[in-house]
CSV table of C-alpha atoms in Angstrom, one decimal:
chain,number,residue,atom,x,y,z
A,20,LEU,CA,-0.2,-0.1,-0.1
A,21,GLY,CA,1.1,3.4,-1.2
A,22,SER,CA,1.4,5.1,2.0
A,23,SER,CA,-0.2,8.5,2.4
A,24,LYS,CA,2.2,10.8,4.7
A,25,LYS,CA,2.0,14.6,3.1
A,26,MET,CA,5.6,15.1,1.9
A,27,THR,CA,6.6,18.3,4.2
A,28,THR,CA,7.4,21.2,1.3
A,29,VAL,CA,9.5,24.5,2.2
A,30,LYS,CA,7.9,27.4,-0.3
A,31,ASP,CA,10.9,29.1,-2.8
A,32,GLY,CA,11.9,32.8,-0.7
A,33,SER,CA,12.0,31.2,2.7
A,34,VAL,CA,13.6,32.3,5.5
A,35,LEU,CA,15.2,29.5,8.2
A,36,GLN,CA,13.6,30.5,11.6
A,37,LEU,CA,16.5,29.5,14.3
A,38,THR,CA,14.4,29.5,18.3
A,39,PHE,CA,16.5,27.8,20.4
A,40,ASP,CA,13.7,27.8,23.3
A,41,GLN,CA,14.3,24.4,24.2
A,42,ALA,CA,17.2,22.2,25.4
A,43,ILE,CA,19.7,21.7,23.2
A,44,VAL,CA,21.1,17.9,22.9
A,45,ASP,CA,23.0,16.1,21.3
A,46,ARG,CA,21.5,14.3,19.1
A,47,GLY,CA,18.0,14.7,18.7
A,48,ALA,CA,15.5,11.7,18.3
A,49,GLU,CA,14.2,11.2,14.4
A,50,ASN,CA,10.8,11.9,15.6
A,51,ASP,CA,11.4,14.9,17.3
A,52,PHE,CA,9.6,17.3,15.2
A,53,ASP,CA,6.2,15.8,15.1
A,54,LEU,CA,6.0,12.6,18.2
A,55,ASP,CA,2.3,13.7,19.2
A,56,LEU,CA,1.2,12.3,22.4
A,57,GLY,CA,-1.7,15.2,23.3
A,58,PRO,CA,-1.7,15.6,27.1
A,59,PHE,CA,1.2,13.3,28.4
A,60,GLN,CA,3.8,15.6,26.2
A,61,GLY,CA,7.5,14.5,27.7
A,62,GLU,CA,9.8,16.9,27.5
A,63,LYS,CA,10.5,18.4,24.3
A,64,THR,CA,15.0,19.0,23.2
A,65,ILE,CA,16.4,19.7,19.5
A,66,GLY,CA,18.5,17.6,18.4
A,67,LEU,CA,22.2,19.8,17.7
A,68,ASN,CA,22.7,17.0,14.9
A,69,HIS,CA,19.6,19.0,13.4
A,70,VAL,CA,20.4,22.8,13.2
A,71,LEU,CA,24.5,21.5,12.4
A,72,ALA,CA,22.8,19.1,8.8
A,73,SER,CA,19.3,22.4,8.5
A,74,LEU,CA,22.6,25.0,8.3
A,75,GLU,CA,24.8,22.4,5.7
A,76,HIS,CA,21.6,22.3,3.6
A,77,ALA,CA,20.3,25.7,3.9
A,78,LYS,CA,23.8,26.6,2.4
A,79,THR,CA,23.0,25.1,-1.4
A,80,ASP,CA,18.8,25.5,-0.5
A,81,ASP,CA,17.5,27.8,-3.6
A,82,HIS,CA,14.6,27.8,-1.1
A,83,ILE,CA,16.0,29.9,1.9
A,84,GLU,CA,17.2,33.0,1.3
A,85,GLY,CA,18.1,33.7,4.8
A,86,ILE,CA,17.9,33.2,8.5
A,87,PHE,CA,16.5,34.6,11.3
A,88,LEU,CA,17.9,34.0,15.2
A,89,ASP,CA,15.2,34.6,17.7
A,90,LEU,CA,17.3,34.6,20.4
A,91,SER,CA,16.1,35.2,23.7
A,92,PHE,CA,16.3,32.2,24.9
A,93,VAL,CA,18.7,29.3,24.6
A,94,SER,CA,19.4,26.1,26.4
A,95,GLY,CA,23.0,24.9,25.7
A,96,GLY,CA,26.1,24.8,27.0
A,97,PHE,CA,29.2,27.3,25.3
A,98,ALA,CA,30.3,24.2,23.8
A,99,THR,CA,27.0,23.4,21.9
A,100,LEU,CA,27.2,27.2,21.1
A,101,LYS,CA,30.1,27.3,19.3
A,102,GLU,CA,29.8,24.6,17.3
A,103,ILE,CA,25.8,26.3,16.4
A,104,ARG,CA,27.6,30.0,16.0
A,105,GLU,CA,30.4,28.5,13.5
A,106,LYS,CA,28.0,26.6,11.7
A,107,ILE,CA,26.0,29.9,11.1
A,108,LEU,CA,29.5,32.6,10.6
A,109,GLU,CA,30.0,28.9,8.2
A,110,PHE,CA,26.6,29.9,6.3
A,111,LYS,CA,27.4,32.4,6.0
A,112,LYS,CA,30.3,32.8,3.7
A,113,GLU,CA,29.6,29.6,1.8
A,114,SER,CA,26.2,30.9,0.8
A,115,GLY,CA,26.1,34.8,1.2
A,116,LYS,CA,22.6,34.6,2.6
A,117,PRO,CA,22.0,37.5,4.8
A,118,VAL,CA,21.8,36.4,8.8
A,119,VAL,CA,19.5,38.3,11.3
A,120,ALA,CA,19.3,38.3,14.7
A,121,TRP,CA,17.2,40.1,17.0
A,122,ALA,CA,16.1,38.9,21.2
A,123,GLU,CA,14.3,40.6,23.6
A,124,MET,CA,16.5,40.2,26.1
A,125,TYR,CA,20.4,38.6,25.2
A,126,SER,CA,22.0,36.6,28.1
A,127,GLN,CA,26.3,36.4,27.4
A,128,GLY,CA,25.4,33.0,25.4
A,129,THR,CA,22.6,34.0,24.1
A,130,TYR,CA,24.7,37.0,22.4
A,131,TYR,CA,28.0,34.5,22.0
A,132,VAL,CA,25.3,33.3,19.2
A,133,ALA,CA,24.2,36.5,17.8
A,134,THR,CA,27.9,37.8,17.1
A,135,ALA,CA,27.7,35.7,13.8
A,136,ALA,CA,24.4,37.8,12.5
A,137,ASP,CA,25.5,40.5,9.3
A,138,ALA,CA,23.6,42.4,12.6
A,139,ILE,CA,22.8,42.1,16.1
A,140,TYR,CA,19.2,43.5,16.4
A,141,LEU,CA,18.3,44.5,19.9
A,142,GLN,CA,13.9,45.5,21.1
A,143,PRO,CA,13.9,48.7,23.1
A,144,LYS,CA,13.6,48.6,26.7
A,145,GLY,CA,15.5,45.9,26.2
A,146,GLU,CA,18.7,44.1,27.8
A,147,LEU,CA,22.1,42.6,27.1
A,148,ASP,CA,23.8,40.8,29.2
A,149,TYR,CA,27.3,41.2,29.2
A,150,ARG,CA,29.7,41.1,32.9
A,151,GLY,CA,32.2,38.2,31.5
A,152,PHE,CA,31.5,34.9,33.7
A,153,GLN,CA,31.7,33.6,36.9
A,154,SER,CA,31.0,29.7,38.5
A,155,GLU,CA,29.5,29.3,42.1
A,156,SER,CA,30.2,25.9,44.6
A,157,MET,CA,27.8,24.8,47.4
A,158,PHE,CA,29.9,22.1,50.3
A,159,LEU,CA,27.7,21.5,52.4
A,160,LYS,CA,30.2,20.5,55.2
A,161,GLY,CA,28.3,22.3,57.3
A,162,MET,CA,25.4,20.7,57.0
A,163,PHE,CA,26.4,17.8,57.8
A,164,GLU,CA,28.7,17.4,60.9
A,165,LYS,CA,25.0,19.0,62.1
A,166,LEU,CA,23.1,16.0,61.0
A,167,ASP,CA,26.4,14.4,62.6
A,168,ILE,CA,27.3,12.2,59.3
A,169,ASP,CA,30.6,11.4,58.8
A,170,ILE,CA,31.5,12.1,54.8
A,171,GLN,CA,34.8,10.3,53.8
A,172,PHE,CA,36.4,11.6,50.4
A,173,ILE,CA,39.0,9.1,49.2
A,174,ARG,CA,41.4,10.5,46.6
A,175,GLY,CA,45.9,9.9,45.4
A,176,SER,CA,48.0,12.1,46.7
A,177,ASN,CA,48.6,13.2,42.8
A,178,ASN,CA,44.8,13.7,41.8
A,179,ARG,CA,44.5,17.3,43.8
A,180,PHE,CA,43.0,18.4,41.1
A,181,LYS,CA,39.7,16.0,41.0
A,182,SER,CA,37.9,17.8,43.1
A,183,TYR,CA,33.9,17.0,43.1
A,184,GLY,CA,34.3,15.2,46.9
A,185,GLU,CA,35.6,18.4,48.5
A,186,MET,CA,31.6,19.9,48.3
A,187,TYR,CA,31.1,17.4,50.8
A,188,THR,CA,34.2,17.2,52.9
A,189,GLN,CA,35.3,20.6,52.8
A,190,ASP,CA,33.5,23.9,53.7
A,191,SER,CA,35.6,26.2,51.1
A,192,MET,CA,37.3,26.1,47.7
A,193,SER,CA,40.4,24.3,47.5
A,194,ALA,CA,43.0,26.0,45.3
A,195,ALA,CA,43.9,23.5,43.3
A,196,ASN,CA,40.3,23.5,42.1
A,197,GLU,CA,40.2,27.4,42.4
A,198,LEU,CA,43.1,27.1,39.7
A,199,GLN,CA,41.1,24.6,37.7
A,200,ILE,CA,37.8,26.2,37.3
A,201,LYS,CA,39.8,29.9,36.7
A,202,MET,CA,41.4,28.0,33.8
A,203,ILE,CA,38.2,27.2,32.2
A,204,LEU,CA,36.2,30.3,32.6
A,205,ASP,CA,38.9,32.8,31.2
A,206,ASP,CA,39.2,30.2,28.4
A,207,PHE,CA,35.8,30.7,27.9
A,208,TRP,CA,35.8,34.3,28.4
A,209,ALA,CA,38.7,34.3,25.7
A,210,ASP,CA,36.9,32.5,23.1
A,211,HIS,CA,33.0,35.4,23.9
A,212,ARG,CA,34.9,38.0,23.6
A,213,ALA,CA,37.1,37.3,21.0
A,214,ALA,CA,33.7,36.8,19.4
A,215,VAL,CA,32.2,39.7,20.3
A,216,ALA,CA,35.8,41.6,19.3
A,217,ALA,CA,35.5,40.2,15.3
A,218,LYS,CA,31.6,41.8,15.4
A,219,THR,CA,32.0,45.0,16.7
A,220,GLY,CA,35.4,45.4,16.1
A,221,LEU,CA,36.5,46.3,20.2
A,222,GLU,CA,39.5,45.8,21.2
A,223,ALA,CA,39.5,43.6,24.0
A,224,ALA,CA,40.6,45.5,26.8
A,225,ARG,CA,37.5,47.5,25.6
A,226,LEU,CA,35.7,45.0,26.4
A,227,ASP,CA,36.8,43.8,29.8
A,228,LEU,CA,36.8,47.0,30.9
A,229,ILE,CA,32.8,46.8,29.4
A,230,ALA,CA,32.1,44.2,31.3
A,231,ASP,CA,34.1,44.5,34.7
A,232,SER,CA,32.7,47.8,35.3
A,233,LEU,CA,29.1,46.9,34.4
A,234,MET,CA,29.1,49.7,31.5
A,235,VAL,CA,25.9,47.6,30.1
A,236,ARG,CA,23.4,48.3,31.9
A,237,ASN,CA,20.3,49.2,28.8
A,238,ASP,CA,19.6,49.1,26.2
A,239,ASP,CA,21.2,52.1,25.1
A,240,ALA,CA,23.8,51.8,26.4
A,241,ALA,CA,24.4,48.5,24.6
A,242,LEU,CA,24.0,50.5,21.6
A,243,GLU,CA,25.9,53.0,22.7
A,244,LEU,CA,28.5,51.0,23.2
A,245,LYS,CA,28.5,49.4,19.5
A,246,LEU,CA,27.3,46.1,20.9
A,247,VAL,CA,24.4,46.0,18.9
A,248,ASP,CA,23.6,47.4,15.8
A,249,GLY,CA,20.0,48.9,16.6
A,250,LEU,CA,16.9,48.6,18.7
A,251,LYS,CA,14.7,47.5,16.9
A,252,TYR,CA,11.0,46.4,17.9
A,253,ARG,CA,10.8,42.4,15.3
A,254,ASP,CA,8.1,44.0,13.2
A,255,GLU,CA,11.2,46.7,12.3
A,256,VAL,CA,14.6,43.7,11.7
A,257,LEU,CA,12.3,41.9,9.2
A,258,ALA,CA,11.8,45.0,7.1
A,259,ASP,CA,15.7,45.4,7.3
A,260,LEU,CA,16.0,41.9,6.6
A,261,LYS,CA,13.2,42.2,3.5
A,262,GLU,CA,15.5,44.9,2.8
A,263,ARG,CA,18.5,42.5,2.6
A,264,MET,CA,16.6,39.4,0.9
A,265,SER,CA,15.5,42.3,-1.8
A,266,LEU,CA,11.6,41.8,-1.0
A,267,ALA,CA,9.2,44.4,-1.3
A,268,ALA,CA,8.1,46.9,2.1
A,269,ASP,CA,4.3,44.8,1.9
A,270,ASP,CA,5.4,40.8,1.3
A,271,ASP,CA,5.9,39.3,3.7
A,272,ILE,CA,8.8,36.9,4.6
A,273,ALA,CA,7.4,32.8,4.8
A,274,PHE,CA,9.6,31.6,7.6
A,275,VAL,CA,9.9,28.1,7.8
A,276,SER,CA,11.3,26.7,11.5
A,277,LEU,CA,14.4,24.6,12.2
A,278,GLY,CA,11.1,21.8,12.8
A,279,LYS,CA,10.2,21.7,9.3
A,280,TYR,CA,13.0,22.4,7.9
A,281,THR,CA,15.0,18.7,9.4
A,282,ARG,CA,11.6,17.0,7.9
A,283,SER,CA,11.6,18.4,4.3
A,284,PHE,CA,14.5,17.2,3.6
A,285,THR,CA,15.6,14.5,6.0
A,286,GLU,CA,12.4,12.0,4.7
A,287,LYS,CA,12.8,11.8,1.5
């Protein structure tokens, strides 16, 4: 018997809309985008593999004219965001198609991804978090002492950087653990700062000063400090995208979601 399932199609002149409002996992399931269990829905996720495959396919897809990054929220680790950002840069370089980013509020993670765009827009009265990275640790030694519970943490004399058990046996961070966390954060910040510098043209020392001095206090400061290209409402950003795509002002943009776009070339 022939299948009655309708194939997913993408219109000519479409814009791939990337909205990372669900947890990003390394590999998404094949049915991530079409599983419907009614009121018994599980937690939805976005597969990094689907994101990267869609960006790769969109580079040479004549149906896709550009990308709209809707970045008000993103749930993913720094390594995941780095892969997505680098793939967007690759898409932009190899296809020549426009990429525009917009958000009501940029976290440091969403802003990092946005630096891959041709233009970064922030909603008026929106926020941009730019204050560097930090790490917090919880120590439970005092609680266990009050409960009269003895916790033993065994590690070799040459394993001072194996610090997981410290949260149970100490009331503060060891020097070794503090050193390794600082090195990790410094590395993350150097990568983040380089991405912002490449987009804005600001020097590293200037970006450090902006973050250390908490100079980004509102939307106007973000614009004045050249961290965003403009303060625009969503409809104004879409008008900018139309211009970049050489569309008439009264033309509608045909948006295609990540899920629909992934289905369009994987179900064939």
